[in-house]
Every structure is written in structure tokens, then in C-alpha cells.
Amino acid sequence: MAGRIPDQFIDELLARTDLTDVVASRISLKKTGQNYSALCPFHNEKSPSFSLNPNKQFYYCFGCGAGGNAISFVMEHDHLDFVDAIEALAKDAGMEVPREQGAPDRYEQNAELLKRLSESAQFYQQQLTQHPDKKKATDYLSKDRGLSGQIAKVFGLGFAPSGWDNLLKKIGTRAESQEQLLLGGMLVEKKEQPGHYYDRFRDRIIFPIRDSRGRVIAFGGRAFGDEKPKYLNSPETPVFQKSQELYGLFEAKQNTQILDQILVVEGYMDVIVLAQHGITNAVATLGTSVNSQHIRKLFKLVSKVVLCFDGDKAGRSAAIRGLEASLSVMQDEKQIRFLFLPEGEDPDSLVRQEGKEAFNKRLEDASSLSHVLFEHARNQVTLGDEEGEAQFTRNAMSMIQQIPKELTFRSVLIRQLSEQSGIDSATLDNTSIPKQRPSNSNQSNTQNNTQNNTTNEQITHSGNDEEHYAPAYDEYDSYSNHEYSSAPSHYKSNKKSTFKKNGKFKEKEAFFPPAPSSLSRIKQASLCLLLHPHIAQHIDLPDPLVNQENEELQIFCKIWRYFAKYPTKNTGHLLGEMTDQSTITNIYALLNHQDATTKQKITNAQQEVLDMVSAMEKNLGLNSSIARLKSKGNESIKDNSSKQELRNLMDLIRQKKH
């Protein structure tokens, strides 16, 4: 059952847990007087600086400063979050973790589904070693891809034999099991025979996709030859949203002794081959570009994230999307770096050629976020004179302003821009620059171009219902290179050059366009509902509002209806159950908006939504009154009832202005 773990249970757990036993089961301890010492597991050292006091049940490292109790040790050593660490310790102590009353999470609600997915993973693994056609699969893995049996076991690789119903016959013997397999994306319903199914994955190498706790939540399947699609992913399900998961994250946590940085690559095979060569800290996105949720998740585990891209044009475009995704979730003492590989190479091929040490050297030399940011800002400039310098500064500031204001890192970037532009830091920091969004047509073209430039390892769209391909980049996470293009002509100043002879800005004459507008009021209300779904129970929408044709309002109403009908469900359930792709795309766009962080923290979300509803009601009344009075013409002034309506209308207009 989800819910808060009572404090008294945590106290009891610590009282019944011996820190010495916990640490000794993970590292080698040596008795030194009343304490124990060891080589610290949290940093590289040659002489022991890790000390454990069994009386105080406390550890401390004099080398790196790590310290704490049994819970913090398990969190750091096993790379677990707080709740998972408590559950691990409770299991060892034979205790059941109690929860204060709360709604079950999506995994508890789908326990049977997770069980079927786990059984499916076991089935595919068995086929790899037992099926009559196993040689086809083992030869591909060992001879064609150079993988060892050990690495295949670490990642749980399997084999889906040819045939339409191998998995169905093995696991879907009961109607309930078939229903769960269908829900989990393992089966496809026959169009011509409703209620009859066949296996989604056939004649493929199978890659189980695990969540951060090791539970199988989805699968990827790789064709042996040039069959299309080359890679086939599970569709999104109640337990799998591809934009939130990272392939190999569980394995990286399990197999990396000191997990202080994570490398983000593009494909399953990149992750596995790197791990086989000793680089165990790589993960891959699942057919989407790197987004803010990925970065936020990784920052909870490590202080440094390296985004790895091909050195070609498509790789550079993907890097800019990664840059954009990182800005709003940056934190002080965290790093984002960018590794660009030689054109035509990927991590798989490169680590085979160069080996671990050479590849790690590339990681050490990866470009900093500031370098990529300023380089991108400069690349958008087409003019080599003062106007070009102004455009470069606008480009850079439009990105820097997406970084949280309280961060020292933001101040550092502004200082660097000040040195390059000649404008003092205070002027730059207090200047608002609009972020220019591309038109719908441009945005569509950008997405199409991006998809056409994907590598063979990426997954492409298909119109066939049988095959669910993850797009190269999600629609809501796609950005155009035109975002930082030059300002429209009406933004240009009529003043003469604002530069000195050395090409620097004159501080007092620096000119920038006005600040960008934020989310509309309706979208802000929708975001409040998504982040605080429980408030839907306390909000009533009048029929005239629900029946409006306004697209933003219709999306708001869909969100409100769902949470009003299902008071115990959250946004994850909504996205998992919704089938309207357009609405899903809009919801993801809201969740990825920079205002989402602020809305998550507000305490008056319900009142904000109610205020929007009230304003919309007044606006409806205003519009209908105007329409009626227009239809009556000037003669309406002679009618007493219409005169009163006119007075009411004027009051509404005055209120609207204020």
C-alpha cells in the first residue's frame, strides 16, 4: 500500500538493524580497536579512511566525508532511494513495512500485470537456451555482436522464436492471463477476430526493460536481419511510459561500484557492449530524445551526466534537445556534459575499436554545458557585425534564462556572456528575452527531418497497429533549430550602432525585446489539475463551459472529468488509459513546461482553478450579452430590460479590465 512510512517504524527498524552486519555484507571490514575500518566504497582510495562505530551505529569516511546510519549506507552503496532502502533493510530484518493510509501506486494496482511481464521475461530467456532454433539467436549474439553469455545473463536477454502464439500458449492459458498480457503489450488482438490474439514479439532477440527497482515493465525486440522494423518496443502501458524510463539504469546501479556519473546513449546494444567492456554506467533512452524527466531522475543518483551523440548533423540536433531539456532542471554541484563521437561511429563500434581506457578518455574530455550553449548560440548567427553580436547575445540569454534564478551556475554563465558581449552582468540578468517558437508548419518539418535522420538503432513510426514503434523523438519533446533565430524586424532598434569600435556593447544602450508570455490561464489551470488531481473533487464545471469549442478548454475538461470520476488515480493513470494522442501530446507539453515546477509547489491550486472557471463563466456571460445587444441594435436602449442588461454588461467590462 502506498503512503508515508511512519516515523516510529523507521526508528524501530534502525534499532533492530546492526550497521556492522549491513556494511560487512557489502564490503570488507577490519577491526581496529573499538571501531571497524575499511577502504571507502564511495571513492577510490589506497589506504582505509572509512570508519564504523558499532556503539553509535554510525559510519564516517575521513577521505570523502560520507557518513550516516544503516539507511544512508544502503541508499549510497546500493544506489536506492529512501523508501527502497527501508524496504531492503526491513526484508533483511524480517519486518513488513507499514504505510499510512493512501492510494495504492500504479505498480501495486498492476501486480498481476507485472507478474505476467516477469513470466514473459523468463520464457524468452528459456527459449535462448532451450528452443530448437536457439543457435540462430546465440550465433547472432556471440558471433555477430560479440556478446558473452555472462553479459547476456546480466541484461536478461532472451529469444522470441518464430510463430504466432508461443508466448500465448505458455503464459496466456487463462482468459485473465490473456487480458493482462494484452494490457502489457505482449499480445495483439486480431482485427478480423475480436477476442483472439497473437504474440507481438516473434523471431527477435528480446531485451527486457526494467524499472529502477529491477521489475520488468516492457520489452524491446531486435530483428535478426534487415526485417522492418529493426527494433520493436512495447507500447505504453499502465506500468510503462517510455519518456520516463531509461534502459539499463537498474543494471548500472547494480554493477557499478562507485556510480558517480552516468552516460546516456541511444541504443540497447550500446549499453550492453559498453558494459561488456567494463563501462557499466551507461543507459539509453527508449526511442525518445533526452527530456527533463530523465535528467531529473539521473540527478537523484549522480552528480554528473554525460549525453553521448553521433558527431553528424542529426547528433548535433539531438544534443541541442538534450541541452534544452537540461536547463530548467539544472542544479548547483551537478554537471551535464556532451560527448560527440566521430561521424559514422557509435559507442558500440568505438569501444570495440579503442577499448575501455580510450573511451573513458573521451568521456573525460566531453564538452561542458556552457561550451555547447555558447557554441549553439553562436552557430545561429549569420552576421559577422554588431547585429550578429546582438543576435548571439539574445540567443545565449534566451537559454540561460531557463536555468533557475537561484543557481550559482546561472550567474557564472551570465558572467561568461558578459565577458563575451561587453554588457555588464546585472544588465543581462535583468533583461527579458522572448523565446521564439516556430510556426506549426516549421515545427512539423523539423520533426520530420529529425525522424528522417535517425540512426539504424533508433525506432521509427509505423501505421500498422500490429507494430508499436517508439518515435525517434516524442512530439512534445521536439525543438526546432529556429528557436534561436534572429529577432523579427519589429524588434530592431532605430538607434545607430550600440557598439564601440572594439565590437563590445555599450552597456546603457543595450536593447532586447520584451519578455515572453507564460502559459494561458486555461493551461495553467490544466497544469494545476495534473499536478494536484485530488482538487477535481471540489470543482464543478457548468454545462455552458464544458460545451465550449475552445481546444484548450476541451483538454482542461477532459482532465477534470477523469480525475472527478477516478478520485484515487493520478496523472500516470490518466496518460496510461488515454487513447487520444493529441490530448496526450498536449498533456506532456504541459508537464514539461518550465512552470510545472512552480505549480507543483503551490498550496492554492484549487483556488487557482476555481478563479479560472469563474473568469470563464463571466466571459461567457459577457459574450452572450454583447451578442444579444448587437442583435437588437440601437433600439435596445429604449427597452428597460435591455438597458439593465447594458448596465450589467458595462459592469462586466469594467471588472474584466481590472
XYZ file of C-alpha atoms in Angstrom:
658
model
C 0.000 0.000 0.000
C 1.391 3.396 -0.951
C 1.581 6.118 1.645
C 4.015 7.583 4.112
C 6.116 5.205 6.226
C 5.502 6.009 9.930
C 8.452 7.564 11.749
C 8.129 5.102 14.632
C 8.663 2.196 12.237
C 11.854 3.757 10.887
C 13.105 4.194 14.475
C 12.259 0.569 15.269
C 13.933 -0.652 12.074
C 17.162 1.166 12.922
C 17.018 -0.199 16.478
C 16.743 -3.758 15.165
C 19.383 -3.336 12.443
C 23.081 -3.757 13.189
C 25.037 -1.370 10.981
C 28.078 -3.619 11.245
C 26.195 -6.525 9.665
C 24.784 -4.291 6.932
C 28.193 -2.907 5.969
C 30.067 -6.221 6.380
C 27.680 -7.891 3.929
C 28.749 -5.385 1.268
C 32.415 -4.507 1.930
C 35.347 -5.994 3.852
C 35.716 -4.622 7.399
C 38.743 -4.814 9.680
C 38.542 -4.480 13.481
C 40.601 -1.533 14.733
C 40.141 -1.079 18.472
C 36.506 -0.432 19.283
C 35.722 0.523 15.704
C 35.991 -1.035 12.249
C 37.873 0.346 9.262
C 37.730 -0.294 5.519
C 38.515 1.073 2.118
C 35.723 3.539 1.466
C 33.187 2.208 -1.085
C 32.215 5.755 -2.070
C 35.534 6.931 -3.505
C 38.761 5.442 -4.770
C 41.499 5.155 -2.152
C 44.532 3.001 -1.371
C 44.584 3.302 2.439
C 41.478 2.870 4.639
C 39.755 6.061 5.719
C 36.275 4.582 6.269
C 35.430 4.135 9.963
C 32.431 2.437 11.563
C 31.431 2.904 15.198
C 29.274 -0.084 16.257
C 28.243 1.541 19.547
C 26.887 4.687 17.939
C 25.720 2.796 14.822
C 27.357 5.432 12.683
C 29.943 5.431 9.873
C 32.187 8.184 8.558
C 34.836 8.483 5.835
C 37.679 10.872 6.589
C 38.571 10.907 2.902
C 35.346 11.945 1.176
C 33.139 12.935 4.128
C 30.448 10.292 3.557
C 28.660 9.364 6.765
C 25.381 8.269 8.267
C 23.398 5.291 9.516
C 22.271 1.988 8.021
C 19.632 3.611 5.812
C 22.006 6.154 4.276
C 24.656 3.474 3.717
C 22.261 1.224 1.807
C 20.986 4.204 -0.185
C 24.509 5.213 -1.218
C 26.021 1.769 -1.682
C 23.073 0.073 -3.393
C 22.001 3.228 -5.273
C 18.473 3.103 -3.843
C 16.080 5.856 -2.882
C 14.930 6.289 0.723
C 11.839 4.079 0.520
C 13.613 1.283 -1.362
C 16.449 1.310 1.193
C 13.981 0.949 4.048
C 12.226 -1.909 2.263
C 15.572 -3.671 1.706
C 16.568 -3.361 5.363
C 13.101 -4.390 6.527
C 13.257 -7.517 4.370
C 16.603 -8.482 5.903
C 15.167 -7.869 9.372
C 12.020 -9.899 8.644
C 9.800 -6.856 9.117
C 6.866 -5.703 6.999
C 6.859 -2.029 6.081
C 3.609 -0.386 7.237
C 2.116 2.525 5.352
C -0.140 5.315 6.458
C -3.427 5.344 4.588
C -3.020 6.306 0.962
C -3.950 5.262 -2.547
C -2.044 2.271 -3.985
C 0.588 3.227 -6.537
C 0.427 2.117 -10.155
C 2.669 -0.880 -9.517
C 0.537 -2.173 -6.632
C -2.574 -1.691 -8.737
C -0.982 -3.723 -11.523
C 0.674 -6.502 -9.535
C -0.786 -9.206 -11.794
C 0.380 -7.383 -14.905
C 3.925 -7.161 -13.523
C 3.811 -10.866 -12.720
C 2.861 -11.722 -16.310
C 5.656 -9.498 -17.633
C 8.158 -11.223 -15.342
C 6.939 -14.612 -16.554
C 7.318 -13.412 -20.143
C 10.934 -12.409 -19.495
C 11.654 -15.852 -18.019
C 10.018 -17.521 -21.006
C 12.179 -15.623 -23.506
C 15.334 -16.373 -21.508
C 14.485 -20.082 -21.521
C 13.990 -20.040 -25.284
C 17.500 -18.630 -25.721
C 18.977 -21.775 -24.142
C 16.352 -24.437 -24.847
C 14.498 -23.755 -28.115
C 15.413 -25.943 -31.137
C 16.253 -22.781 -33.102
C 18.343 -21.274 -30.306
C 21.539 -21.386 -32.398
C 20.155 -18.659 -34.624
C 19.884 -16.392 -31.591
C 23.098 -17.410 -29.837
C 25.128 -17.071 -33.026
C 23.752 -13.588 -33.582
C 24.625 -12.504 -30.033
C 28.045 -14.159 -29.829
C 29.355 -14.056 -33.411
C 27.617 -11.066 -34.962
C 27.580 -8.808 -31.887
C 30.425 -10.301 -29.860
C 28.459 -10.650 -26.624
C 29.386 -13.115 -23.915
C 26.949 -15.421 -22.183
C 27.648 -13.587 -18.930
C 26.660 -10.166 -20.240
C 23.532 -11.670 -21.830
C 22.618 -13.037 -18.406
C 23.245 -9.685 -16.675
C 20.789 -7.941 -19.000
C 18.361 -10.877 -19.149
C 18.493 -11.201 -22.931
C 16.087 -13.666 -24.495
C 14.788 -15.100 -27.737
C 11.287 -14.885 -29.210
C 11.059 -17.829 -31.653
C 9.182 -17.742 -34.930
C 5.474 -18.469 -34.624
C 2.332 -16.582 -33.775
C 1.445 -17.936 -30.341
C 4.481 -19.279 -28.445
C 4.065 -16.871 -25.522
C 0.290 -17.068 -25.703
C 0.324 -20.864 -25.300
C 2.841 -20.779 -22.459
C 1.505 -17.960 -20.278
C -1.874 -16.938 -21.684
C -3.660 -20.207 -20.929
C -6.396 -18.464 -18.934
C -8.613 -15.596 -20.005
C -7.350 -13.471 -17.092
C -3.745 -14.030 -18.153
C -4.553 -13.141 -21.756
C -6.152 -9.928 -20.564
C -3.037 -8.995 -18.583
C -0.705 -9.879 -21.459
C -2.798 -7.744 -23.801
C -2.735 -4.868 -21.297
C 1.036 -5.232 -21.019
C 1.524 -5.031 -24.786
C 2.689 -8.643 -25.149
C -0.264 -9.685 -27.307
C -2.045 -8.087 -30.257
C -5.751 -8.580 -30.905
C -6.674 -9.857 -34.358
C -8.668 -7.271 -36.272
C -10.779 -9.833 -38.064
C -11.352 -11.935 -34.907
C -12.057 -9.838 -31.811
C -11.092 -11.709 -28.662
C -8.357 -13.687 -30.453
C -4.707 -12.753 -30.024
C -1.188 -13.419 -31.274
C 2.317 -12.686 -29.911
C 3.659 -9.213 -30.513
C 7.311 -10.331 -30.435
C 8.211 -13.024 -32.965
C 11.589 -14.117 -34.332
C 13.553 -11.488 -32.419
C 16.243 -11.031 -29.797
C 14.467 -9.790 -26.679
C 15.686 -7.017 -24.343
C 13.738 -6.811 -21.059
C 13.236 -3.224 -19.919
C 13.435 -2.921 -16.131
C 12.486 -0.056 -13.875
C 14.887 1.322 -11.273
C 13.873 -1.438 -8.848
C 14.509 -4.261 -11.312
C 10.902 -5.055 -12.197
C 10.310 -5.968 -15.852
C 7.910 -3.355 -17.227
C 8.336 -3.691 -21.013
C 10.411 -5.248 -23.795
C 12.369 -4.347 -26.876
C 12.799 -6.778 -29.758
C 15.585 -6.710 -32.360
C 15.156 -8.363 -35.769
C 17.950 -10.678 -36.948
C 18.414 -9.292 -40.436
C 17.046 -6.317 -42.314
C 13.422 -7.031 -41.413
C 11.319 -3.994 -40.584
C 11.086 -2.690 -38.016
C 14.633 -3.383 -36.881
C 13.678 -2.530 -33.284
C 10.194 -3.060 -31.891
C 9.215 -1.701 -28.471
C 6.319 -2.493 -26.189
C 3.556 0.103 -26.431
C 2.923 2.327 -23.447
C 1.029 0.581 -20.661
C -0.118 1.316 -17.097
C 3.422 0.473 -15.897
C 5.493 1.724 -18.834
C 5.816 5.279 -20.134
C 8.802 5.421 -22.455
C 9.508 9.091 -21.793
C 10.094 8.362 -18.099
C 12.254 5.230 -18.252
C 15.883 4.577 -19.120
C 17.151 1.252 -20.397
C 19.987 -0.186 -18.306
C 19.554 2.080 -15.273
C 18.856 -0.834 -12.940
C 21.866 -2.742 -14.278
C 24.082 0.338 -13.947
C 23.093 0.702 -10.298
C 23.705 -2.968 -9.624
C 27.036 -3.370 -11.398
C 28.864 -0.064 -10.879
C 30.755 0.059 -7.599
C 31.115 3.833 -7.492
C 28.272 5.332 -9.501
C 29.214 9.000 -9.662
C 28.352 9.662 -13.316
C 26.023 8.195 -15.947
C 26.485 8.091 -19.714
C 23.298 8.432 -21.787
C 23.483 6.730 -25.209
C 20.955 5.930 -27.943
C 20.504 2.159 -28.170
C 20.186 -1.066 -26.190
C 23.267 -2.579 -27.809
C 25.379 0.470 -26.985
C 24.577 -0.021 -23.298
C 25.315 -3.760 -23.363
C 28.562 -3.605 -25.354
C 29.890 -0.787 -23.167
C 29.077 -2.873 -20.081
C 30.908 -5.849 -21.548
C 33.980 -3.635 -21.946
C 33.788 -2.537 -18.321
C 31.854 0.715 -18.778
C 28.831 -0.272 -16.710
C 27.355 3.178 -16.101
C 25.596 3.664 -19.469
C 21.847 3.948 -20.019
C 19.714 4.530 -23.126
C 16.532 6.443 -23.816
C 13.675 4.383 -25.190
C 13.030 5.892 -28.590
C 12.668 9.434 -27.258
C 15.123 12.273 -27.004
C 16.553 13.040 -23.575
C 13.959 15.018 -21.624
C 13.814 16.912 -18.342
C 12.322 13.934 -16.510
C 15.316 11.805 -17.479
C 17.787 14.441 -16.264
C 15.895 14.953 -13.013
C 15.848 11.204 -12.364
C 19.582 10.863 -13.031
C 20.481 13.845 -10.862
C 18.930 11.980 -7.922
C 21.568 9.291 -8.400
C 24.698 11.008 -9.680
C 26.340 14.413 -9.843
C 27.444 14.153 -13.476
C 25.509 13.145 -16.604
C 27.244 12.767 -19.967
C 24.997 12.861 -23.036
C 26.553 10.915 -25.913
C 25.714 11.735 -29.536
C 26.930 10.952 -33.020
C 29.060 13.708 -34.487
C 26.827 14.156 -37.546
C 24.089 16.727 -38.113
C 21.392 14.554 -36.520
C 23.590 14.037 -33.467
C 24.162 17.763 -33.115
C 20.415 18.398 -33.319
C 19.811 15.765 -30.655
C 22.436 17.431 -28.476
C 20.553 20.725 -28.617
C 17.389 18.944 -27.480
C 19.408 17.485 -24.616
C 20.711 20.951 -23.795
C 17.184 22.365 -23.777
C 15.923 19.552 -21.562
C 18.700 20.135 -19.035
C 18.441 23.878 -18.485
C 15.300 24.082 -16.358
C 16.353 21.208 -14.068
C 19.997 22.160 -13.559
C 21.313 22.148 -10.019
C 24.434 23.562 -8.436
C 27.084 20.884 -7.923
C 25.580 18.900 -10.831
C 27.121 18.643 -14.284
C 25.816 17.999 -17.780
C 28.465 17.229 -20.384
C 28.273 16.351 -24.078
C 30.301 13.668 -25.841
C 30.335 13.883 -29.647
C 31.631 10.767 -31.389
C 33.428 10.673 -34.748
C 30.998 10.657 -37.657
C 29.857 7.159 -38.568
C 30.718 5.748 -35.131
C 28.522 4.803 -32.191
C 29.549 3.717 -28.667
C 29.223 0.048 -29.687
C 31.666 0.296 -32.580
C 34.015 2.780 -30.939
C 34.606 0.896 -27.693
C 35.352 -2.258 -29.708
C 37.995 -0.368 -31.719
C 39.546 1.724 -28.936
C 38.897 -0.205 -25.758
C 37.806 0.977 -22.318
C 40.674 3.346 -21.489
C 40.481 5.296 -24.741
C 36.704 5.581 -24.484
C 36.958 6.782 -20.869
C 39.466 9.397 -22.054
C 36.830 10.658 -24.462
C 34.400 10.889 -21.542
C 36.888 12.947 -19.561
C 37.240 15.350 -22.484
C 33.476 15.707 -23.044
C 32.251 19.266 -23.714
C 30.722 21.245 -20.885
C 27.149 22.532 -20.978
C 28.401 26.119 -21.144
C 30.592 25.332 -24.157
C 27.705 23.720 -26.065
C 25.310 26.506 -25.080
C 27.554 29.313 -26.315
C 28.578 27.361 -29.403
C 24.934 26.805 -30.325
C 24.112 30.468 -29.707
C 26.993 31.454 -31.982
C 26.057 28.944 -34.705
C 22.651 30.583 -35.098
C 24.284 33.892 -36.044
C 24.636 34.634 -39.740
C 26.050 38.144 -39.470
C 29.633 38.946 -38.538
C 28.996 42.541 -37.417
C 27.303 44.297 -34.491
C 23.875 42.913 -35.365
C 25.347 39.424 -35.299
C 26.818 40.048 -31.846
C 23.450 41.297 -30.601
C 21.754 38.228 -32.006
C 24.335 35.943 -30.376
C 23.702 37.596 -27.002
C 19.946 37.222 -27.380
C 20.366 33.569 -28.306
C 22.560 32.833 -25.305
C 20.399 34.748 -22.808
C 17.200 33.069 -24.013
C 18.756 29.744 -22.950
C 20.440 30.986 -19.772
C 17.151 32.429 -18.543
C 15.666 28.931 -18.495
C 18.080 27.997 -15.689
C 16.620 28.546 -12.179
C 17.481 32.035 -10.961
C 18.818 30.896 -7.605
C 21.637 28.823 -9.104
C 25.248 29.971 -8.935
C 25.742 28.201 -12.266
C 23.362 30.656 -13.919
C 25.366 33.580 -12.553
C 28.563 32.009 -13.884
C 27.097 31.718 -17.381
C 25.876 35.309 -17.280
C 29.354 36.445 -16.244
C 30.861 34.495 -19.149
C 28.358 36.052 -21.553
C 29.171 39.467 -20.110
C 32.843 38.937 -20.931
C 31.976 37.941 -24.494
C 29.378 40.630 -25.171
C 30.663 43.607 -23.206
C 27.343 44.033 -21.383
C 27.585 44.008 -17.606
C 26.113 41.024 -15.765
C 23.387 42.996 -13.970
C 22.009 44.356 -17.237
C 21.982 40.882 -18.788
C 20.328 39.290 -15.751
C 17.545 41.882 -15.656
C 16.782 41.650 -19.365
C 13.821 39.612 -20.572
C 14.134 37.946 -23.950
C 11.223 36.148 -25.637
C 11.736 32.590 -26.727
C 10.618 32.481 -30.346
C 8.589 29.403 -31.091
C 8.450 28.103 -34.645
C 5.179 28.008 -36.538
C 3.266 24.748 -36.669
C 4.476 24.086 -40.174
C 8.087 24.680 -39.234
C 7.726 22.518 -36.173
C 6.264 19.723 -38.220
C 9.046 19.967 -40.756
C 11.633 19.862 -38.005
C 10.110 16.717 -36.575
C 10.036 15.079 -39.967
C 13.639 15.962 -40.632
C 14.654 14.642 -37.246
C 12.926 11.345 -37.865
C 14.479 11.002 -41.302
C 17.926 11.443 -39.796
C 17.612 8.793 -37.100
C 20.214 6.084 -36.946
C 19.535 2.426 -37.651
C 19.493 1.783 -33.917
C 16.526 4.095 -33.421
C 12.879 3.199 -33.715
C 10.552 4.641 -36.307
C 6.835 5.287 -36.672
C 4.519 2.835 -38.364
C 0.908 2.989 -39.331
C 0.443 -0.735 -38.681
C -1.460 -1.403 -35.463
C 0.403 -4.678 -35.061
C 3.716 -2.904 -34.514
C 4.220 -0.122 -31.994
C 7.376 1.763 -32.780
C 8.624 4.450 -30.471
C 9.314 7.649 -32.421
C 12.859 8.899 -32.652
C 11.771 11.859 -30.561
C 8.426 12.496 -28.912
C 6.336 15.236 -30.453
C 6.113 17.126 -27.179
C 9.864 16.947 -26.710
C 10.844 18.199 -30.158
C 12.556 21.500 -30.697
C 13.351 23.442 -33.816
C 16.701 24.932 -34.624
C 14.778 28.100 -35.476
C 14.023 28.792 -31.815
C 17.065 30.999 -31.537
C 16.887 32.617 -34.947
C 17.215 36.345 -35.282
C 14.536 38.571 -33.836
C 11.707 39.798 -36.080
C 12.322 43.100 -37.799
C 9.953 44.981 -35.493
C 12.263 44.169 -32.568
C 15.185 46.060 -34.133
C 16.138 49.423 -32.731
C 16.157 52.533 -34.891
C 19.164 53.806 -32.985
C 22.560 53.917 -34.536
C 25.110 51.269 -33.696
C 25.202 50.476 -29.991
C 28.783 49.170 -30.174
C 32.173 50.653 -29.524
C 34.917 50.301 -32.080
C 36.197 47.128 -30.436
C 32.857 45.446 -31.097
C 31.649 45.495 -27.494
C 28.181 46.527 -26.357
C 27.734 49.956 -24.858
C 26.168 48.991 -21.561
C 23.458 51.662 -21.285
C 22.293 51.340 -24.886
C 21.866 47.552 -24.964
C 18.488 46.671 -26.458
C 16.449 43.498 -26.102
C 12.861 42.566 -26.998
C 10.115 42.350 -24.360
C 9.604 39.344 -22.081
C 7.797 36.253 -23.348
C 4.253 35.420 -22.297
C 3.621 32.493 -19.974
C 1.006 29.740 -20.203
C -2.564 30.839 -20.806
C -4.866 30.848 -17.808
C -6.664 27.725 -19.010
C -3.379 25.848 -19.483
C -2.245 26.921 -16.032
C -5.465 25.511 -14.597
C -4.946 22.273 -16.538
C -1.425 22.020 -15.122
C -2.809 22.521 -11.600
C -5.185 19.590 -12.135
C -2.412 17.366 -13.496
C -0.113 18.073 -10.559
C -2.857 18.156 -7.890
C -5.529 15.745 -9.216
C -7.367 15.489 -5.879
C -8.736 19.039 -6.273
C -11.003 17.902 -9.123
C -13.419 16.542 -6.494
C -14.039 20.069 -5.238
C -14.618 21.732 -8.585
C -17.858 21.881 -10.575
C -17.933 22.934 -14.208
C -21.141 24.481 -15.589
C -22.516 22.924 -18.772
C -22.038 26.080 -20.900
C -18.318 25.933 -20.093
C -17.992 22.212 -20.853
C -19.719 22.650 -24.212
C -17.365 25.347 -25.498
C -15.382 24.512 -28.660
C -12.176 26.107 -27.340
C -9.440 23.444 -27.736
C -7.559 24.421 -24.566
C -10.788 24.340 -22.585
C -11.721 20.932 -24.000
C -8.399 19.480 -22.834
C -8.968 21.028 -19.405
C -12.440 19.434 -19.276
C -11.081 16.009 -20.245
C -8.537 16.169 -17.423
C -11.179 17.361 -14.954
C -13.680 14.649 -15.955
C -11.105 11.885 -15.479
C -9.986 12.950 -12.006
C -13.538 13.736 -10.918
C -14.575 10.205 -11.954
C -11.490 8.456 -10.528
C -10.563 10.303 -7.308
C -7.808 7.830 -6.349
C -5.953 7.962 -9.669
C -3.097 10.215 -10.724
C -1.637 11.653 -13.907
C 0.243 8.439 -14.633
C -3.072 6.567 -14.766
C -4.577 9.273 -16.981
C -1.760 9.014 -19.516
C -1.791 5.236 -19.383
C -5.511 4.982 -20.107
C -5.991 7.854 -22.546
C -6.065 6.965 -26.245
C -6.357 10.433 -27.821
C -2.765 11.072 -28.964
C -3.354 14.795 -29.498
C -4.507 15.260 -25.910
C -1.635 13.116 -24.615
C 0.851 15.279 -26.517
C -0.650 18.443 -25.044
C -0.554 16.999 -21.523
C 3.108 16.057 -21.867
C 3.846 19.558 -23.166
C 2.262 20.995 -20.017
C 4.161 18.632 -17.721
C 7.434 19.518 -19.454
C 6.781 23.277 -19.287
C 9.061 25.301 -17.037
C 6.015 26.443 -14.989
C 5.387 22.856 -13.857
C 7.981 23.074 -11.079
C 6.272 26.150 -9.631
C 2.775 24.703 -9.910
C 3.914 21.536 -8.144
C 4.810 23.562 -5.036
C 1.782 25.867 -4.766
C -0.733 25.332 -1.974
C -3.663 27.183 -3.582
C -4.027 25.081 -6.737
C -7.751 24.556 -6.133
C -8.412 28.282 -5.814
C -6.423 28.983 -8.979
C -8.616 26.577 -10.937
C -11.799 27.983 -9.390
C -10.705 31.512 -10.316
C -10.181 30.415 -13.904
C -13.623 28.779 -14.032
C -15.207 31.896 -12.574
C -13.436 34.127 -15.080
C -14.558 31.893 -17.945
C -18.157 31.999 -16.710
C -18.070 35.785 -16.601
C -16.541 35.875 -20.041
C -19.338 33.643 -21.374
C -21.891 35.997 -19.889
C -20.094 38.968 -21.380
C -20.002 37.463 -24.854
C -23.650 36.397 -24.800
C -24.765 39.844 -23.628
C -22.790 41.536 -26.374
C -24.312 39.198 -28.947
C -27.865 39.861 -27.755
C -27.421 43.621 -27.657
C -25.858 43.638 -31.114
C -28.814 41.701 -32.477
C -31.253 44.302 -31.069
C -29.356 47.290 -32.403
C -29.788 50.865 -31.168
C -33.456 50.292 -30.482
C -32.464 48.182 -27.473
C -31.661 51.340 -25.494
C -35.357 52.181 -25.403
C -36.152 48.837 -23.761
C -35.869 48.861 -19.942
C -34.744 45.249 -19.650
C -32.106 45.810 -22.303
C -30.971 48.983 -20.550
C -30.399 46.957 -17.383
C -28.562 44.306 -19.393
C -26.407 47.054 -20.894
C -25.590 48.359 -17.410
C -24.673 44.834 -16.314
C -22.566 44.458 -19.425
C -20.648 47.643 -18.656
C -20.014 46.385 -15.115
C -18.636 43.140 -16.507
C -16.392 45.017 -18.922
C -15.082 47.218 -16.090
C -14.387 44.122 -13.973
C -12.623 42.476 -16.900
C -10.352 45.497 -17.320
C -9.403 45.418 -13.648
